[in-house]
Coordinates of C-alpha atoms in Angstrom, one line a residue:
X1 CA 17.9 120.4 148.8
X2 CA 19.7 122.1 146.3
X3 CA 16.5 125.0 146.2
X4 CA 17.5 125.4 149.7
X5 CA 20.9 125.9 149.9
X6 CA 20.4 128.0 147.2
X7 CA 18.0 130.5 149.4
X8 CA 20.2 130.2 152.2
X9 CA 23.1 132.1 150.0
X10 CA 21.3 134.5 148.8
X11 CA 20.0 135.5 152.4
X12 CA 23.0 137.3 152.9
X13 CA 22.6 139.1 149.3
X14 CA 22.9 142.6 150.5
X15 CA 23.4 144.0 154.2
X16 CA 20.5 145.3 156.5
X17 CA 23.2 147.1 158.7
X18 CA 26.7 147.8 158.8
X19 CA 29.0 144.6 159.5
X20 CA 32.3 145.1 161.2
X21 CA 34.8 141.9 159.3
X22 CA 34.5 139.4 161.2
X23 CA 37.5 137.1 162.7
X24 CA 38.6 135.5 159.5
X25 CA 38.6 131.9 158.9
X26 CA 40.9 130.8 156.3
X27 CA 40.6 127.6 153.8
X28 CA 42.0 124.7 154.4
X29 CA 46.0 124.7 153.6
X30 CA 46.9 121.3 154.0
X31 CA 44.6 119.1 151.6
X32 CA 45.2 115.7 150.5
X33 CA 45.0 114.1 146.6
X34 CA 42.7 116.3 144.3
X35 CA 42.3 118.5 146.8
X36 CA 46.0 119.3 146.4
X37 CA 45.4 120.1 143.0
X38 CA 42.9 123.4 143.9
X39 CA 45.0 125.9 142.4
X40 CA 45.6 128.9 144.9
X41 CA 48.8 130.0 143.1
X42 CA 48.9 133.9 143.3
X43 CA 45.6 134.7 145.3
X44 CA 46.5 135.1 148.7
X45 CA 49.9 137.4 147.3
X46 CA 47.0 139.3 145.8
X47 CA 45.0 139.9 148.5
X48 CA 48.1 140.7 151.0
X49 CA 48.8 143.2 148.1
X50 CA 45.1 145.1 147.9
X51 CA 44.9 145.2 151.8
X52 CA 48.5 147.7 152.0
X53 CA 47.9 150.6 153.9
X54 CA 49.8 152.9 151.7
X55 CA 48.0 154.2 148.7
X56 CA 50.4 154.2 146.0
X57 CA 51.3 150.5 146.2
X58 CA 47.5 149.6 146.9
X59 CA 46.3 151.6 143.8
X60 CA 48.6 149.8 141.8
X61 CA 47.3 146.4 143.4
X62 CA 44.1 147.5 142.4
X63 CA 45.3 148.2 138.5
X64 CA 46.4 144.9 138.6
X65 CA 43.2 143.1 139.8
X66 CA 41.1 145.1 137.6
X67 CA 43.4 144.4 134.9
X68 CA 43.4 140.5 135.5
X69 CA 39.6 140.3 136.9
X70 CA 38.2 137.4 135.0
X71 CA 41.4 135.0 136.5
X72 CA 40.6 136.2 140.2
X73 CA 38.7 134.1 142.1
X74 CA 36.0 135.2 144.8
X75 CA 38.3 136.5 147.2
X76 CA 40.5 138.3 145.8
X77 CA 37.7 140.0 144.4
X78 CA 36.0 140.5 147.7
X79 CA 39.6 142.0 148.7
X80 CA 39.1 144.7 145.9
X81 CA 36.3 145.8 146.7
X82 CA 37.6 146.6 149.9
X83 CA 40.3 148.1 148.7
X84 CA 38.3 150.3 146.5
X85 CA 36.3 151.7 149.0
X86 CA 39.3 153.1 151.1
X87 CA 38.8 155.9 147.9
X88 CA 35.5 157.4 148.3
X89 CA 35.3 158.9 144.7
X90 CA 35.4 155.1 143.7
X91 CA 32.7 153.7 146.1
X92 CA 31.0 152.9 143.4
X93 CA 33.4 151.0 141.8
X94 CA 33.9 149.4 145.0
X95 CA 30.2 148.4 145.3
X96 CA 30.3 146.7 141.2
X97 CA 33.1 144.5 142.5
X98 CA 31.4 143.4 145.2
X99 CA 28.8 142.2 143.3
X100 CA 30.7 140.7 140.8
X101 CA 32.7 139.0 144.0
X102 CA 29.6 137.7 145.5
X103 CA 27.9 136.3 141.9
X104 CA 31.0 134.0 141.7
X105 CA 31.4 133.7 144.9
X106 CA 27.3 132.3 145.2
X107 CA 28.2 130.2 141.7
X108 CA 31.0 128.4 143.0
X109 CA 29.4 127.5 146.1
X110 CA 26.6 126.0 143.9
X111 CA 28.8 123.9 142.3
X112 CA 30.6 122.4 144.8
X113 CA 28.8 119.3 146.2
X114 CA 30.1 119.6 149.6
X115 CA 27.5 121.9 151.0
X116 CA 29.7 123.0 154.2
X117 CA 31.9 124.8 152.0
X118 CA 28.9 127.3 150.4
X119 CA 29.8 128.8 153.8
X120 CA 32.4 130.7 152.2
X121 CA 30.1 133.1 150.7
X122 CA 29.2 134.2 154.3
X123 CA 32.9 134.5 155.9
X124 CA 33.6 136.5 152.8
X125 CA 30.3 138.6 153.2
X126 CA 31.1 139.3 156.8
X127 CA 34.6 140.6 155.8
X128 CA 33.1 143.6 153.2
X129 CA 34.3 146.7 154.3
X130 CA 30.9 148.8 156.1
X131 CA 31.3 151.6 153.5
X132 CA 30.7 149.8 151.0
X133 CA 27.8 148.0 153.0
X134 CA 26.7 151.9 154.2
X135 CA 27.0 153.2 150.3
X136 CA 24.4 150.6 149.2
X137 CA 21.9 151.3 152.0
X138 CA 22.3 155.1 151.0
X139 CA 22.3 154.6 147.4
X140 CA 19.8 152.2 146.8
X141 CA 18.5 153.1 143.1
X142 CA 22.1 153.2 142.3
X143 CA 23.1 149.6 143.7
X144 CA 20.2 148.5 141.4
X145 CA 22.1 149.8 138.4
X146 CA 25.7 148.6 139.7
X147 CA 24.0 145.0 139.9
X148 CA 22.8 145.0 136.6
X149 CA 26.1 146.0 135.4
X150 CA 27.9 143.2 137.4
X151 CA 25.3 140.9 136.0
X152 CA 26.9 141.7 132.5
X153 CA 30.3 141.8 133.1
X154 CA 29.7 138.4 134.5
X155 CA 27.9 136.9 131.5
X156 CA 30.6 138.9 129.4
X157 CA 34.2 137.2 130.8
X158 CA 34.2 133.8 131.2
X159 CA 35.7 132.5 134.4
X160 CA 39.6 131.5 134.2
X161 CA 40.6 130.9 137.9
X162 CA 40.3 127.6 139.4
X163 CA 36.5 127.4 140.7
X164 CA 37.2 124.4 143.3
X165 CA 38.9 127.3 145.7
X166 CA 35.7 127.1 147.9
X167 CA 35.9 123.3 148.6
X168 CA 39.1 124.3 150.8
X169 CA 36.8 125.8 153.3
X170 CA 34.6 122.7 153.7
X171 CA 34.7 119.5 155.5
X172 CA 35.2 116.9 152.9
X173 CA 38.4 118.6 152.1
X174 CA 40.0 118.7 155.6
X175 CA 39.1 114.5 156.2
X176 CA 39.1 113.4 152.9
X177 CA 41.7 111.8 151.3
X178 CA 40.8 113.3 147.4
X179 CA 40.9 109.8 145.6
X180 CA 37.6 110.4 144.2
X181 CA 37.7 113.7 141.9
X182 CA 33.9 113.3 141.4
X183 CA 33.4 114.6 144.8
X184 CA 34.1 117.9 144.2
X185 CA 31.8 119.6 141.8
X186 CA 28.4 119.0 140.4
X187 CA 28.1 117.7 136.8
X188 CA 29.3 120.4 134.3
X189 CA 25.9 119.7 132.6
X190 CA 24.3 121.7 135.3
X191 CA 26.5 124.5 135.5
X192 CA 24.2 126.5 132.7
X193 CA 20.8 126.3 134.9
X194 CA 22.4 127.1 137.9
X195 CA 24.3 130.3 136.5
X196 CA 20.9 131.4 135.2
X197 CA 19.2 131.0 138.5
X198 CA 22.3 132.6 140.3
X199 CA 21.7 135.9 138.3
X200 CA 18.1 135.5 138.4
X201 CA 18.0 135.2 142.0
X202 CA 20.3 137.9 142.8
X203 CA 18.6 140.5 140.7
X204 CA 15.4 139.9 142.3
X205 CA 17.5 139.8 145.8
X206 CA 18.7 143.7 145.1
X207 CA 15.7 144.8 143.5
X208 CA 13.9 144.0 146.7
X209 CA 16.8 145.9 148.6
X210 CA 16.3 149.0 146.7
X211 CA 13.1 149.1 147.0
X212 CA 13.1 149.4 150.9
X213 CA 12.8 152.7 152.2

C-alpha cells in the first residue's frame, strides 16, 4: 500500500502541459484535540504576503521566505515559487523552489497515515504558476540540474516547520476528534527510508522528464 501511494505522488512530478491553478481547496480550519495543535502560525500571512501584486512589497516577501526557508512548510514554498516566477530573470530560481516545495511537500504526505490527505501534493501542484510549468518543458537539461540542487539543499537544512500541516487537508482531521496522537504520522523510525526513496524517486521522475524530447 504504501509502494502505491507512493507512485501515485510522484505521478504528478513534473507537468506534461501547462496547468491553469485550479479552484483552491483549503485545509481544514476547525480541527479538534491534536489536530488543534498543527501549528499553522504565520504561513497563511506568508503566503497572502508572496501573492501581492506590487513588486516592491512582494520582493521583500520573497527576501523573507528565502531567508526563513527551512521553517516554511510546503505551501508557502509552493507560494514562492510562484512569486518568483512573476520575475523572469529568476525563473530559475522559481523552478528550485518548486522542487524543494514539492520534495517536502511528497515527504510529508508519506508520513502522514491518513492517506486522503497526500492529496495535498496535487491541489498544491495544480496551483504552480504555468511559467514555471512552461520553463521546465523548455528547459529540460536545466530542470535536471535545478533538481539535483533542490535534492541538496534538502538533505542540507533540516526541516523546522510543523510537518503535520498536511493532515488538515484530509478526512480524519475534519471527523476525528484527535484523542489519539498516534494517528497522525508514521513511526519516526521510518522517516529515514522514506526520505531516501522520496529523493530517489524524484530524481529518476525528472530525469525521465528531461529526457523527453
Amino acid at each position: 500500500m504504501r509502494l502505491r501511494a507512493f507512485a501515485l505522488l510522484l505521478a504528478c512530478a513534473l507537468p506534461a502541459a501547462a496547468q491553469q491553478p485550479a479552484i483552491e481547496q483549503k485545509p481544514y480550519d476547525k480541527p479538534q484535540g491534536i489536530y488543534a495543535t498543527i501549528n499553522q502560525s504565520g504561513a497563511q500571512s506568508a503566503i497572502s504576503q508572496l501573492a501581492q501584486l506590487f513588486p516592491t512589497p512582494r520582493r521583500e516577501a520573497i527576501a523573507a521566505a528565502i531567508a526563513s526557508a527551512p521553517r516554511q512548510p510546503p505551501p508557502v514554498l509552493y507560494a514562492l515559487a510562484n512569486a518568483i516566477s512573476l520575475d523572469d530573470p529568476r525563473m530559475e530560481e522559481a523552478v528550485f523552489w518548486y522542487h524543494v516545495a514539492r520534495l517536502r511537500a511528497v515527504y510529508d504526505g508519506l508520513r502522514c497515515k491518513d492517506a486522503s490527505a497526500r492529496n495535498a501534493v496535487n491541489i498544491l501542484g495544480k496551483g504552480l504558476s504555468p511559467d514555471v510549468s512552461r520553463y521546465q518543458r523548455q528547459h529540460r537539461p536545466r530542470t535536471l540540474e535545478i533538481a539535483e540542487l533542490a535534492i541538496k539543499w534538502d538533505q542540507q537544512n533540516p526541516r523546522n516547520y510543523d510537518h503535520r500541516w498536511i493532515n488538515l487537508y484530509g478526512k480524519v482531521a475534519r471527523y476525528s476528534a484527535g484523542t489519539d496522537p498516534s494517528e497522525l504520522t508514521v513511526p519516526e523510525g521510518e522517516w529515514p527510508d522514506i526520505l531516501r526513496r522520496v529523493h530517489e524517486a524524484h530524481m529518476k521522475s525528472v530525469q525521465e522528464f528531461a529526457a523527453q524530447k
